[in-house]
PDB file of C-alpha atoms in Angstrom:
ATOM      1  CA  MET A  23      36.727  69.487 132.899  1.00  0.00           C
ATOM      2  CA  LYS A  24      37.434  72.440 135.181  1.00  0.00           C
ATOM      3  CA  LYS A  25      39.752  73.552 132.512  1.00  0.00           C
ATOM      4  CA  VAL A  26      36.885  73.352 129.934  1.00  0.00           C
ATOM      5  CA  ILE A  27      34.383  75.450 132.042  1.00  0.00           C
ATOM      6  CA  SER A  28      37.086  78.165 132.913  1.00  0.00           C
ATOM      7  CA  LEU A  29      37.893  78.334 129.109  1.00  0.00           C
ATOM      8  CA  VAL A  30      33.992  78.888 128.636  1.00  0.00           C
ATOM      9  CA  LEU A  31      33.451  81.549 130.876  1.00  0.00           C
ATOM     10  CA  SER A  32      36.357  83.186 129.905  1.00  0.00           C
ATOM     11  CA  VAL A  33      34.790  83.600 126.224  1.00  0.00           C
ATOM     12  CA  LEU A  34      31.284  84.672 127.612  1.00  0.00           C
ATOM     13  CA  ILE A  35      33.126  87.500 129.602  1.00  0.00           C
ATOM     14  CA  LEU A  36      34.957  88.670 126.356  1.00  0.00           C
ATOM     15  CA  LEU A  37      31.862  88.424 124.357  1.00  0.00           C
ATOM     16  CA  ASN A  38      29.983  90.270 127.201  1.00  0.00           C
ATOM     17  CA  MET A  39      32.630  92.957 127.303  1.00  0.00           C
ATOM     18  CA  GLY A  40      32.482  93.430 123.488  1.00  0.00           C
ATOM     19  CA  LEU A  41      28.643  93.486 123.434  1.00  0.00           C
ATOM     20  CA  CYS A  42      28.746  96.677 126.248  1.00  0.00           C
ATOM     21  CA  SER A  43      31.380  98.412 124.560  1.00  0.00           C
ATOM     22  CA  VAL A  44      29.152  98.321 121.243  1.00  0.00           C
ATOM     23  CA  GLN A  45      26.052  99.333 123.180  1.00  0.00           C
ATOM     24  CA  ALA A  46      27.783 102.223 124.774  1.00  0.00           C
ATOM     25  CA  VAL A  47      25.251 104.820 125.366  1.00  0.00           C
ATOM     26  CA  THR A  48      25.124 108.239 123.223  1.00  0.00           C
ATOM     27  CA  PRO A  49      24.682 111.347 125.259  1.00  0.00           C
ATOM     28  CA  ASP A  50      21.260 113.248 124.499  1.00  0.00           C
ATOM     29  CA  ALA A  51      23.189 116.132 123.838  1.00  0.00           C
ATOM     30  CA  THR A  52      26.636 117.101 123.447  1.00  0.00           C
ATOM     31  CA  ALA A  53      28.249 120.548 124.544  1.00  0.00           C
ATOM     32  CA  GLU A  54      31.678 122.000 123.812  1.00  0.00           C
ATOM     33  CA  ILE A  55      33.615 125.032 124.990  1.00  0.00           C
ATOM     34  CA  SER A  56      35.410 126.934 122.113  1.00  0.00           C
ATOM     35  CA  LYS A  57      39.371 126.871 122.049  1.00  0.00           C
ATOM     36  CA  VAL A  58      40.714 130.470 121.375  1.00  0.00           C
ATOM     37  CA  ALA A  59      43.984 132.401 121.699  1.00  0.00           C
ATOM     38  CA  ALA A  60      44.557 136.103 123.283  1.00  0.00           C
ATOM     39  CA  LEU A  61      47.216 138.365 124.001  1.00  0.00           C
ATOM     40  CA  PRO A  62      47.548 139.816 127.534  1.00  0.00           C
ATOM     41  CA  GLY A  63      45.356 142.681 127.980  1.00  0.00           C
ATOM     42  CA  ASP A  64      42.849 141.208 125.317  1.00  0.00           C
ATOM     43  CA  LYS A  65      39.105 140.590 125.764  1.00  0.00           C
ATOM     44  CA  VAL A  66      38.118 137.500 124.600  1.00  0.00           C
ATOM     45  CA  GLU A  67      34.926 135.624 123.445  1.00  0.00           C
ATOM     46  CA  VAL A  68      34.369 132.152 124.302  1.00  0.00           C
ATOM     47  CA  PHE A  69      31.673 130.230 122.929  1.00  0.00           C
ATOM     48  CA  ILE A  70      29.635 127.231 124.067  1.00  0.00           C
ATOM     49  CA  ASN A  71      28.567 125.342 121.367  1.00  0.00           C
ATOM     50  CA  LEU A  72      25.498 122.625 121.512  1.00  0.00           C
ATOM     51  CA  THR A  73      24.307 119.947 119.614  1.00  0.00           C
ATOM     52  CA  CYS A  74      20.771 118.620 120.596  1.00  0.00           C
ATOM     53  CA  ASP A  75      19.083 116.569 118.061  1.00  0.00           C
ATOM     54  CA  ASP A  76      16.045 115.114 120.138  1.00  0.00           C
ATOM     55  CA  GLY A  77      14.785 118.619 121.583  1.00  0.00           C
ATOM     56  CA  ILE A  78      15.529 120.250 124.916  1.00  0.00           C
ATOM     57  CA  LYS A  79      13.582 122.359 127.093  1.00  0.00           C
ATOM     58  CA  THR A  80      16.214 123.920 129.705  1.00  0.00           C
ATOM     59  CA  LEU A  81      19.768 124.163 129.971  1.00  0.00           C
ATOM     60  CA  SER A  82      21.745 124.717 133.142  1.00  0.00           C
ATOM     61  CA  PHE A  83      25.572 125.669 133.047  1.00  0.00           C
ATOM     62  CA  PHE A  84      27.076 125.821 136.474  1.00  0.00           C
ATOM     63  CA  ASP A  85      30.339 125.619 138.351  1.00  0.00           C
ATOM     64  CA  PHE A  86      32.363 127.648 135.849  1.00  0.00           C
ATOM     65  CA  SER A  87      35.987 127.143 136.326  1.00  0.00           C
ATOM     66  CA  PHE A  88      38.970 128.911 134.980  1.00  0.00           C
ATOM     67  CA  ASP A  89      41.958 130.897 136.716  1.00  0.00           C
ATOM     68  CA  ASN A  90      40.235 134.089 137.755  1.00  0.00           C
ATOM     69  CA  ALA A  91      43.619 135.443 138.957  1.00  0.00           C
ATOM     70  CA  ILE A  92      44.208 135.957 134.882  1.00  0.00           C
ATOM     71  CA  LEU A  93      40.909 135.788 133.287  1.00  0.00           C
ATOM     72  CA  THR A  94      38.007 137.872 134.287  1.00  0.00           C
ATOM     73  CA  LEU A  95      34.460 137.059 133.331  1.00  0.00           C
ATOM     74  CA  VAL A  96      33.083 140.476 132.101  1.00  0.00           C
ATOM     75  CA  GLU A  97      29.880 139.366 130.156  1.00  0.00           C
ATOM     76  CA  SER A  98      27.736 136.372 129.747  1.00  0.00           C
ATOM     77  CA  GLU A  99      25.040 136.216 127.198  1.00  0.00           C
ATOM     78  CA  CYS A 100      22.806 133.693 125.200  1.00  0.00           C
ATOM     79  CA  ALA A 101      23.951 133.486 121.929  1.00  0.00           C
ATOM     80  CA  TRP A 102      21.867 134.920 118.790  1.00  0.00           C
ATOM     81  CA  LEU A 103      21.004 131.441 117.540  1.00  0.00           C
ATOM     82  CA  ALA A 104      18.174 130.904 120.018  1.00  0.00           C
ATOM     83  CA  GLU A 105      16.813 134.137 120.175  1.00  0.00           C
ATOM     84  CA  GLY A 106      13.104 134.172 119.891  1.00  0.00           C
ATOM     85  CA  LYS A 107      12.624 131.057 121.396  1.00  0.00           C
ATOM     86  CA  ILE A 108      13.712 131.838 125.097  1.00  0.00           C
ATOM     87  CA  ALA A 109      11.426 131.975 127.599  1.00  0.00           C
ATOM     88  CA  ASP A 110      13.685 133.024 130.612  1.00  0.00           C
ATOM     89  CA  ILE A 111      17.644 133.531 131.080  1.00  0.00           C
ATOM     90  CA  ASP A 112      19.011 133.870 134.752  1.00  0.00           C
ATOM     91  CA  PHE A 113      22.753 134.649 134.794  1.00  0.00           C
ATOM     92  CA  SER A 114      23.596 134.638 138.424  1.00  0.00           C
ATOM     93  CA  ASN A 115      25.785 133.246 141.060  1.00  0.00           C
ATOM     94  CA  ASN A 116      28.289 131.267 138.615  1.00  0.00           C
ATOM     95  CA  VAL A 117      25.067 129.621 137.212  1.00  0.00           C
ATOM     96  CA  SER A 118      23.247 130.101 133.834  1.00  0.00           C
ATOM     97  CA  ILE A 119      20.139 128.811 133.282  1.00  0.00           C
ATOM     98  CA  ILE A 120      18.263 129.064 129.776  1.00  0.00           C
ATOM     99  CA  THR A 121      14.666 128.076 129.485  1.00  0.00           C
ATOM    100  CA  PHE A 122      12.855 127.803 126.033  1.00  0.00           C
ATOM    101  CA  GLU A 123       9.649 128.553 124.988  1.00  0.00           C
ATOM    102  CA  ASP A 124       9.082 124.873 124.096  1.00  0.00           C
ATOM    103  CA  ASN A 125      11.235 121.592 123.038  1.00  0.00           C
ATOM    104  CA  ILE A 126      13.586 122.866 120.792  1.00  0.00           C
ATOM    105  CA  THR A 127      16.423 121.145 118.496  1.00  0.00           C
ATOM    106  CA  PHE A 128      19.346 122.887 116.920  1.00  0.00           C
ATOM    107  CA  ASN A 129      23.236 122.738 116.648  1.00  0.00           C
ATOM    108  CA  GLY A 130      25.029 126.236 117.112  1.00  0.00           C
ATOM    109  CA  ASP A 131      26.622 128.200 119.671  1.00  0.00           C
ATOM    110  CA  ILE A 132      23.857 128.582 122.684  1.00  0.00           C
ATOM    111  CA  LEU A 133      26.116 130.882 124.959  1.00  0.00           C
ATOM    112  CA  LYS A 134      28.802 133.400 125.082  1.00  0.00           C
ATOM    113  CA  LEU A 135      31.330 134.288 127.623  1.00  0.00           C
ATOM    114  CA  VAL A 136      33.489 137.606 127.430  1.00  0.00           C
ATOM    115  CA  PHE A 137      36.912 137.170 129.409  1.00  0.00           C
ATOM    116  CA  GLU A 138      39.463 139.796 129.976  1.00  0.00           C
ATOM    117  CA  VAL A 139      43.080 138.783 130.042  1.00  0.00           C
ATOM    118  CA  SER A 140      45.313 139.840 132.477  1.00  0.00           C
ATOM    119  CA  GLU A 141      48.153 142.405 131.378  1.00  0.00           C
ATOM    120  CA  ASN A 142      50.386 140.055 133.838  1.00  0.00           C
ATOM    121  CA  ALA A 143      49.250 136.838 131.733  1.00  0.00           C
ATOM    122  CA  THR A 144      52.172 134.802 131.047  1.00  0.00           C
ATOM    123  CA  VAL A 145      52.369 132.450 127.797  1.00  0.00           C
ATOM    124  CA  GLY A 146      50.635 129.236 127.886  1.00  0.00           C
ATOM    125  CA  ILE A 147      47.237 127.342 128.074  1.00  0.00           C
ATOM    126  CA  LEU A 148      44.253 128.557 130.489  1.00  0.00           C
ATOM    127  CA  PRO A 149      41.520 125.887 130.814  1.00  0.00           C
ATOM    128  CA  VAL A 150      37.871 126.713 130.955  1.00  0.00           C
ATOM    129  CA  SER A 151      35.433 124.196 132.184  1.00  0.00           C
ATOM    130  CA  CYS A 152      31.871 124.183 133.705  1.00  0.00           C
ATOM    131  CA  ASP A 153      29.202 121.505 134.302  1.00  0.00           C
ATOM    132  CA  VAL A 154      25.898 121.266 132.243  1.00  0.00           C
ATOM    133  CA  ILE A 155      22.487 119.659 132.887  1.00  0.00           C
ATOM    134  CA  GLY A 156      19.503 119.696 130.599  1.00  0.00           C
ATOM    135  CA  THR A 157      16.064 118.231 130.336  1.00  0.00           C
ATOM    136  CA  LYS A 158      13.724 117.775 127.711  1.00  0.00           C
ATOM    137  CA  MET A 159       9.613 117.491 127.304  1.00  0.00           C
ATOM    138  CA  ILE A 160       8.151 114.047 127.173  1.00  0.00           C
ATOM    139  CA  GLU A 161       4.561 114.433 127.202  1.00  0.00           C
ATOM    140  CA  LYS A 162       4.771 117.645 129.092  1.00  0.00           C
ATOM    141  CA  VAL A 163       7.049 116.324 131.502  1.00  0.00           C
ATOM    142  CA  GLU A 164      10.448 117.487 132.214  1.00  0.00           C
ATOM    143  CA  THR A 165      13.187 114.602 132.153  1.00  0.00           C
ATOM    144  CA  GLU A 166      16.611 115.039 132.791  1.00  0.00           C
ATOM    145  CA  ILE A 167      19.019 114.303 130.109  1.00  0.00           C
ATOM    146  CA  ASP A 168      22.766 113.418 129.530  1.00  0.00           C
ATOM    147  CA  VAL A 169      24.325 116.346 128.276  1.00  0.00           C
ATOM    148  CA  SER A 170      28.087 115.500 127.453  1.00  0.00           C
ATOM    149  CA  LEU A 171      30.551 118.632 127.777  1.00  0.00           C
ATOM    150  CA  SER A 172      34.235 119.347 126.311  1.00  0.00           C
ATOM    151  CA  ALA A 173      36.173 121.670 128.181  1.00  0.00           C
ATOM    152  CA  GLY A 174      37.559 124.805 126.408  1.00  0.00           C
ATOM    153  CA  GLU A 175      40.643 127.001 126.640  1.00  0.00           C
ATOM    154  CA  VAL A 176      42.160 130.477 126.464  1.00  0.00           C
ATOM    155  CA  GLU A 177      45.589 130.036 124.924  1.00  0.00           C
ATOM    156  CA  VAL A 178      47.719 132.852 125.944  1.00  0.00           C
ATOM    157  CA  LEU A 179      50.098 134.089 123.171  1.00  0.00           C
ATOM    158  CA  ASP A 180      53.451 135.877 123.482  1.00  0.00           C
ATOM    159  CA  SER A 181      53.215 139.742 122.826  1.00  0.00           C
ATOM    160  CA  THR A 182      56.619 140.450 122.760  1.00  0.00           C
ATOM    161  CA  ALA A 183      57.630 141.737 119.193  1.00  0.00           C
ATOM    162  CA  GLN A 184      60.117 139.618 117.056  1.00  0.00           C
ATOM    163  CA  LEU A 185      63.276 141.555 115.746  1.00  0.00           C
ATOM    164  CA  SER A 186      61.949 140.796 112.309  1.00  0.00           C
ATOM    165  CA  ASP A 187      59.375 143.363 113.233  1.00  0.00           C
ATOM    166  CA  PHE A 188      61.896 146.043 113.318  1.00  0.00           C
ATOM    167  CA  GLU A 189      64.685 147.548 111.449  1.00  0.00           C
ATOM    168  CA  TYR A 190      67.751 148.080 113.456  1.00  0.00           C
ATOM    169  CA  GLU A 191      71.399 148.568 113.756  1.00  0.00           C
ATOM    170  CA  ILE A 192      73.845 147.117 116.353  1.00  0.00           C
ATOM    171  CA  SER A 193      76.343 149.313 118.077  1.00  0.00           C
ATOM    172  CA  THR A 194      78.911 148.497 120.800  1.00  0.00           C
ATOM    173  CA  ASP A 195      76.534 149.039 123.515  1.00  0.00           C
ATOM    174  CA  GLY A 196      73.529 146.611 121.664  1.00  0.00           C
ATOM    175  CA  ILE A 197      70.806 146.795 119.228  1.00  0.00           C
ATOM    176  CA  ILE A 198      69.165 150.362 118.294  1.00  0.00           C
ATOM    177  CA  ILE A 199      65.697 149.991 116.987  1.00  0.00           C
ATOM    178  CA  THR A 200      65.329 152.488 113.766  1.00  0.00           C
ATOM    179  CA  ALA A 201      62.119 151.548 112.560  1.00  0.00           C
ATOM    180  CA  TYR A 202      58.850 149.432 113.115  1.00  0.00           C
ATOM    181  CA  THR A 203      57.702 147.392 110.423  1.00  0.00           C
ATOM    182  CA  GLY A 204      55.355 144.831 112.108  1.00  0.00           C
ATOM    183  CA  THR A 205      51.664 145.018 112.044  1.00  0.00           C
ATOM    184  CA  LYS A 206      50.735 144.696 115.862  1.00  0.00           C
ATOM    185  CA  THR A 207      48.452 147.691 117.454  1.00  0.00           C
ATOM    186  CA  THR A 208      50.265 146.787 120.791  1.00  0.00           C
ATOM    187  CA  VAL A 209      53.956 146.783 120.330  1.00  0.00           C
ATOM    188  CA  VAL A 210      56.096 144.928 123.265  1.00  0.00           C
ATOM    189  CA  ILE A 211      60.066 145.641 122.656  1.00  0.00           C
ATOM    190  CA  GLY A 212      62.084 142.735 124.167  1.00  0.00           C
ATOM    191  CA  GLU A 213      64.735 143.259 126.396  1.00  0.00           C
ATOM    192  CA  SER A 214      67.232 141.512 124.194  1.00  0.00           C
ATOM    193  CA  TYR A 215      67.355 139.608 120.929  1.00  0.00           C
ATOM    194  CA  GLU A 216      69.698 137.049 119.132  1.00  0.00           C
ATOM    195  CA  VAL A 217      71.824 137.993 116.040  1.00  0.00           C
ATOM    196  CA  ASP A 218      73.996 135.498 114.564  1.00  0.00           C
ATOM    197  CA  GLY A 219      74.330 133.691 117.544  1.00  0.00           C
ATOM    198  CA  VAL A 220      74.842 136.698 119.882  1.00  0.00           C
ATOM    199  CA  LEU A 221      72.366 138.161 122.318  1.00  0.00           C
ATOM    200  CA  TYR A 222      72.353 141.775 122.481  1.00  0.00           C
ATOM    201  CA  ASP A 223      70.262 144.021 124.639  1.00  0.00           C
ATOM    202  CA  VAL A 224      68.074 146.641 123.163  1.00  0.00           C
ATOM    203  CA  VAL A 225      69.638 149.952 124.280  1.00  0.00           C
ATOM    204  CA  GLU A 226      68.092 152.742 122.243  1.00  0.00           C
ATOM    205  CA  ILE A 227      65.180 153.965 120.323  1.00  0.00           C
ATOM    206  CA  ALA A 228      66.290 155.884 117.349  1.00  0.00           C
ATOM    207  CA  GLU A 229      64.255 159.318 116.189  1.00  0.00           C
ATOM    208  CA  SER A 230      61.001 158.683 114.024  1.00  0.00           C
ATOM    209  CA  ALA A 231      61.535 154.863 114.757  1.00  0.00           C
ATOM    210  CA  PHE A 232      57.269 154.875 114.697  1.00  0.00           C
ATOM    211  CA  GLU A 233      56.851 157.821 112.709  1.00  0.00           C
ATOM    212  CA  SER A 234      53.846 157.613 110.423  1.00  0.00           C
ATOM    213  CA  ASN A 235      52.817 154.482 112.143  1.00  0.00           C
ATOM    214  CA  LYS A 236      48.771 155.220 112.871  1.00  0.00           C
ATOM    215  CA  GLU A 237      47.551 151.489 113.828  1.00  0.00           C
ATOM    216  CA  ILE A 238      49.963 151.387 116.924  1.00  0.00           C
ATOM    217  CA  GLU A 239      48.101 151.911 120.096  1.00  0.00           C
ATOM    218  CA  ALA A 240      50.537 151.427 122.704  1.00  0.00           C
ATOM    219  CA  VAL A 241      54.319 150.507 122.811  1.00  0.00           C
ATOM    220  CA  THR A 242      56.175 148.959 126.040  1.00  0.00           C
ATOM    221  CA  ILE A 243      59.778 149.776 126.235  1.00  0.00           C
ATOM    222  CA  PRO A 244      61.826 147.488 128.041  1.00  0.00           C
ATOM    223  CA  ALA A 245      64.309 148.804 131.145  1.00  0.00           C
ATOM    224  CA  THR A 246      67.436 148.065 128.897  1.00  0.00           C
ATOM    225  CA  VAL A 247      66.534 151.025 127.009  1.00  0.00           C
ATOM    226  CA  LYS A 248      68.821 154.033 127.734  1.00  0.00           C
ATOM    227  CA  SER A 249      67.956 156.243 124.951  1.00  0.00           C
ATOM    228  CA  ILE A 250      64.991 157.440 123.117  1.00  0.00           C
ATOM    229  CA  GLY A 251      65.174 159.626 120.036  1.00  0.00           C
TER     230      GLY A 251
END
Protein backbone atom coordinates (compact mmCIF):
# COMPACT_ATOMS: atom_id res chain seq x y z
CA MET A 1 0.00 0.00 0.00
CA LYS A 2 2.81 2.40 0.92
CA LYS A 3 4.47 1.68 -2.43
CA VAL A 4 1.23 2.56 -4.27
CA ILE A 5 0.86 5.85 -2.34
CA SER A 6 4.49 6.76 -3.07
CA LEU A 7 3.98 6.03 -6.77
CA VAL A 8 0.84 8.20 -6.90
CA LEU A 9 2.60 11.05 -5.13
CA SER A 10 5.54 10.82 -7.55
CA VAL A 11 3.18 10.99 -10.52
CA LEU A 12 1.37 14.01 -9.05
CA ILE A 13 4.67 15.81 -8.44
CA LEU A 14 5.80 15.16 -12.02
CA LEU A 15 2.47 16.36 -13.40
CA ASN A 16 2.66 19.49 -11.28
CA MET A 17 6.18 20.22 -12.50
CA GLY A 18 5.00 19.79 -16.08
CA LEU A 19 2.13 22.23 -15.54
CA CYS A 20 4.51 24.79 -14.01
CA SER A 21 6.83 24.59 -16.99
CA VAL A 22 3.93 25.05 -19.41
CA GLN A 23 2.57 28.02 -17.45
CA ALA A 24 5.88 29.93 -17.38
CA VAL A 25 5.29 33.65 -17.06
CA THR A 26 6.12 35.67 -20.17
CA PRO A 27 7.76 39.03 -19.39
CA ASP A 28 5.70 42.16 -20.12
CA ALA A 29 8.56 43.58 -22.19
CA THR A 30 11.91 42.40 -23.48
CA ALA A 31 15.07 44.40 -24.07
CA GLU A 32 18.25 43.36 -25.85
CA ILE A 33 21.65 45.06 -26.02
CA SER A 34 23.23 44.74 -29.45
CA LYS A 35 26.42 42.83 -30.22
CA VAL A 36 28.88 44.82 -32.32
CA ALA A 37 32.50 44.66 -33.47
CA ALA A 38 35.16 47.37 -33.48
CA LEU A 39 38.87 47.94 -33.91
CA PRO A 40 41.05 49.48 -31.18
CA GLY A 41 40.65 53.27 -31.31
CA ASP A 42 37.20 53.10 -32.94
CA LYS A 43 33.97 54.65 -31.72
CA VAL A 44 31.10 52.18 -31.81
CA GLU A 45 27.33 52.50 -31.37
CA VAL A 46 25.55 50.03 -29.11
CA PHE A 47 21.74 50.01 -29.15
CA ILE A 48 19.20 48.74 -26.64
CA ASN A 49 16.22 47.29 -28.48
CA LEU A 50 12.86 47.12 -26.71
CA THR A 51 9.75 45.07 -27.48
CA CYS A 52 6.61 45.98 -25.54
CA ASP A 53 3.20 44.98 -26.89
CA ASP A 54 1.06 46.03 -23.91
CA GLY A 55 2.27 49.61 -23.56
CA ILE A 56 4.78 51.23 -21.25
CA LYS A 57 4.99 54.60 -19.50
CA THR A 58 8.52 54.77 -18.06
CA LEU A 59 11.79 52.93 -18.68
CA SER A 60 14.76 53.03 -16.33
CA PHE A 61 18.14 51.63 -17.42
CA PHE A 62 20.70 51.63 -14.61
CA ASP A 63 23.89 50.03 -13.29
CA PHE A 64 25.51 49.92 -16.72
CA SER A 65 28.37 47.43 -16.56
CA PHE A 66 31.34 47.28 -18.96
CA ASP A 67 35.13 47.28 -18.82
CA ASN A 68 35.75 51.01 -18.35
CA ALA A 69 39.51 50.48 -18.71
CA ILE A 70 38.88 49.55 -22.37
CA LEU A 71 35.48 51.11 -23.15
CA THR A 72 34.66 54.77 -22.49
CA LEU A 73 31.00 55.83 -22.70
CA VAL A 74 31.12 59.13 -24.62
CA GLU A 75 27.45 59.55 -25.51
CA SER A 76 24.00 58.23 -24.61
CA GLU A 77 20.72 59.32 -26.12
CA CYS A 78 17.23 58.10 -26.81
CA ALA A 79 16.97 56.51 -30.25
CA TRP A 80 14.87 58.24 -32.92
CA LEU A 81 12.07 55.69 -32.78
CA ALA A 82 10.36 57.27 -29.76
CA GLU A 83 10.90 60.85 -30.92
CA GLY A 84 7.84 63.03 -30.29
CA LYS A 85 6.49 60.70 -27.61
CA ILE A 86 8.93 61.55 -24.83
CA ALA A 87 7.91 63.65 -21.84
CA ASP A 88 11.31 63.60 -20.11
CA ILE A 89 14.78 62.08 -20.42
CA ASP A 90 17.36 61.92 -17.64
CA PHE A 91 20.88 60.59 -18.32
CA SER A 92 22.93 60.93 -15.15
CA ASN A 93 24.88 58.94 -12.56
CA ASN A 94 24.91 55.73 -14.59
CA VAL A 95 21.12 55.85 -14.95
CA SER A 96 18.93 56.54 -17.99
CA ILE A 97 15.28 57.30 -17.25
CA ILE A 98 12.91 57.76 -20.19
CA THR A 99 9.34 58.90 -19.54
CA PHE A 100 6.77 58.93 -22.34
CA GLU A 101 3.81 61.23 -22.88
CA ASP A 102 1.45 58.30 -22.55
CA ASN A 103 1.39 54.53 -22.56
CA ILE A 104 3.10 53.54 -25.83
CA THR A 105 3.77 50.24 -27.58
CA PHE A 106 6.62 49.68 -29.99
CA ASN A 107 9.35 47.35 -31.14
CA GLY A 108 12.74 48.90 -31.93
CA ASP A 109 15.82 50.69 -30.67
CA ILE A 110 15.10 52.84 -27.63
CA LEU A 111 18.55 53.83 -26.35
CA LYS A 112 21.86 54.46 -28.11
CA LEU A 113 25.21 54.23 -26.32
CA VAL A 114 28.42 55.36 -28.01
CA PHE A 115 31.65 53.80 -26.73
CA GLU A 116 35.24 54.65 -27.57
CA VAL A 117 37.48 51.59 -27.68
CA SER A 118 40.95 52.04 -26.19
CA GLU A 119 43.92 52.02 -28.55
CA ASN A 120 45.43 49.43 -26.20
CA ALA A 121 42.49 47.03 -26.41
CA THR A 122 43.39 43.43 -27.08
CA VAL A 123 41.40 41.05 -29.24
CA GLY A 124 38.40 39.60 -27.40
CA ILE A 125 34.82 40.00 -26.20
CA LEU A 126 33.82 42.84 -23.86
CA PRO A 127 30.38 42.26 -22.25
CA VAL A 128 27.98 45.20 -21.90
CA SER A 129 25.02 44.87 -19.54
CA CYS A 130 22.68 46.84 -17.28
CA ASP A 131 19.52 46.47 -15.26
CA VAL A 132 16.13 47.68 -16.44
CA ILE A 133 12.70 48.27 -14.93
CA GLY A 134 9.54 49.62 -16.50
CA THR A 135 6.11 50.86 -15.52
CA LYS A 136 2.84 50.84 -17.40
CA MET A 137 -0.41 52.72 -16.88
CA ILE A 138 -3.35 50.75 -15.56
CA GLU A 139 -6.33 53.07 -15.17
CA LYS A 140 -3.92 55.99 -14.60
CA VAL A 141 -1.96 54.06 -11.97
CA GLU A 142 1.68 53.28 -12.75
CA THR A 143 2.48 49.62 -12.06
CA GLU A 144 5.95 48.10 -12.27
CA ILE A 145 6.22 45.48 -15.00
CA ASP A 146 8.65 42.66 -15.72
CA VAL A 147 11.25 43.65 -18.32
CA SER A 148 13.63 40.89 -19.40
CA LEU A 149 17.01 42.10 -20.69
CA SER A 150 19.72 40.26 -22.66
CA ALA A 151 23.28 41.53 -22.34
CA GLY A 152 25.31 42.63 -25.35
CA GLU A 153 28.98 42.85 -26.23
CA VAL A 154 31.69 44.73 -28.08
CA GLU A 155 34.02 42.38 -29.92
CA VAL A 156 37.49 43.86 -30.34
CA LEU A 157 38.90 42.75 -33.67
CA ASP A 158 42.53 42.21 -34.60
CA SER A 159 43.72 45.40 -36.25
CA THR A 160 46.97 43.86 -37.54
CA ALA A 161 47.08 43.70 -41.35
CA GLN A 162 47.47 40.30 -43.00
CA LEU A 163 50.46 39.61 -45.19
CA SER A 164 48.03 39.24 -48.10
CA ASP A 165 47.32 42.98 -47.69
CA PHE A 166 50.83 43.72 -48.96
CA GLU A 167 53.13 43.12 -51.86
CA TYR A 168 56.50 42.10 -50.47
CA GLU A 169 59.92 40.66 -51.05
CA ILE A 170 62.00 38.41 -48.80
CA SER A 171 65.63 39.34 -48.26
CA THR A 172 68.29 37.65 -46.16
CA ASP A 173 67.23 39.89 -43.26
CA GLY A 174 63.46 39.46 -43.54
CA ILE A 175 60.36 40.85 -45.24
CA ILE A 176 60.46 44.05 -47.30
CA ILE A 177 57.02 45.68 -47.75
CA THR A 178 56.89 47.04 -51.31
CA ALA A 179 53.20 48.02 -51.61
CA TYR A 180 49.93 48.10 -49.67
CA THR A 181 46.99 46.50 -51.47
CA GLY A 182 44.49 46.27 -48.61
CA THR A 183 41.47 48.47 -47.90
CA LYS A 184 41.82 49.49 -44.24
CA THR A 185 42.09 53.18 -43.41
CA THR A 186 44.19 52.38 -40.34
CA VAL A 187 47.05 50.01 -41.14
CA VAL A 188 48.92 48.14 -38.42
CA ILE A 189 51.93 46.28 -39.81
CA GLY A 190 52.77 43.11 -37.91
CA GLU A 191 56.25 42.51 -36.52
CA SER A 192 56.51 39.20 -38.35
CA TYR A 193 54.66 36.98 -40.80
CA GLU A 194 54.91 33.31 -41.76
CA VAL A 195 55.83 32.46 -45.35
CA ASP A 196 55.97 28.80 -46.43
CA GLY A 197 56.27 27.68 -42.82
CA VAL A 198 59.08 30.11 -41.97
CA LEU A 199 58.57 33.14 -39.71
CA TYR A 200 60.18 36.34 -41.00
CA ASP A 201 60.44 39.74 -39.33
CA VAL A 202 59.31 42.81 -41.26
CA VAL A 203 62.58 44.72 -41.62
CA GLU A 204 62.00 47.31 -44.33
CA ILE A 205 59.34 49.55 -45.90
CA ALA A 206 60.30 50.21 -49.49
CA GLU A 207 60.10 53.57 -51.22
CA SER A 208 56.58 54.49 -52.43
CA ALA A 209 55.01 51.51 -50.64
CA PHE A 210 51.93 53.61 -49.77
CA GLU A 211 52.07 55.91 -52.80
CA SER A 212 48.74 57.27 -54.13
CA ASN A 213 46.72 55.51 -51.41
CA LYS A 214 44.47 58.37 -50.28
CA GLU A 215 42.22 56.25 -48.04
CA ILE A 216 44.86 55.54 -45.39
CA GLU A 217 44.65 57.73 -42.30
CA ALA A 218 47.35 56.12 -40.14
CA VAL A 219 50.11 53.51 -40.37
CA THR A 220 51.69 51.76 -37.39
CA ILE A 221 55.21 50.49 -38.12
CA PRO A 222 56.71 47.74 -35.91
CA ALA A 223 60.00 48.10 -34.05
CA THR A 224 61.50 45.37 -36.24
CA VAL A 225 61.67 47.76 -39.21
CA LYS A 226 65.20 49.08 -39.70
CA SER A 227 64.76 51.00 -42.94
CA ILE A 228 61.99 53.15 -44.47
CA GLY A 229 62.24 54.27 -48.10
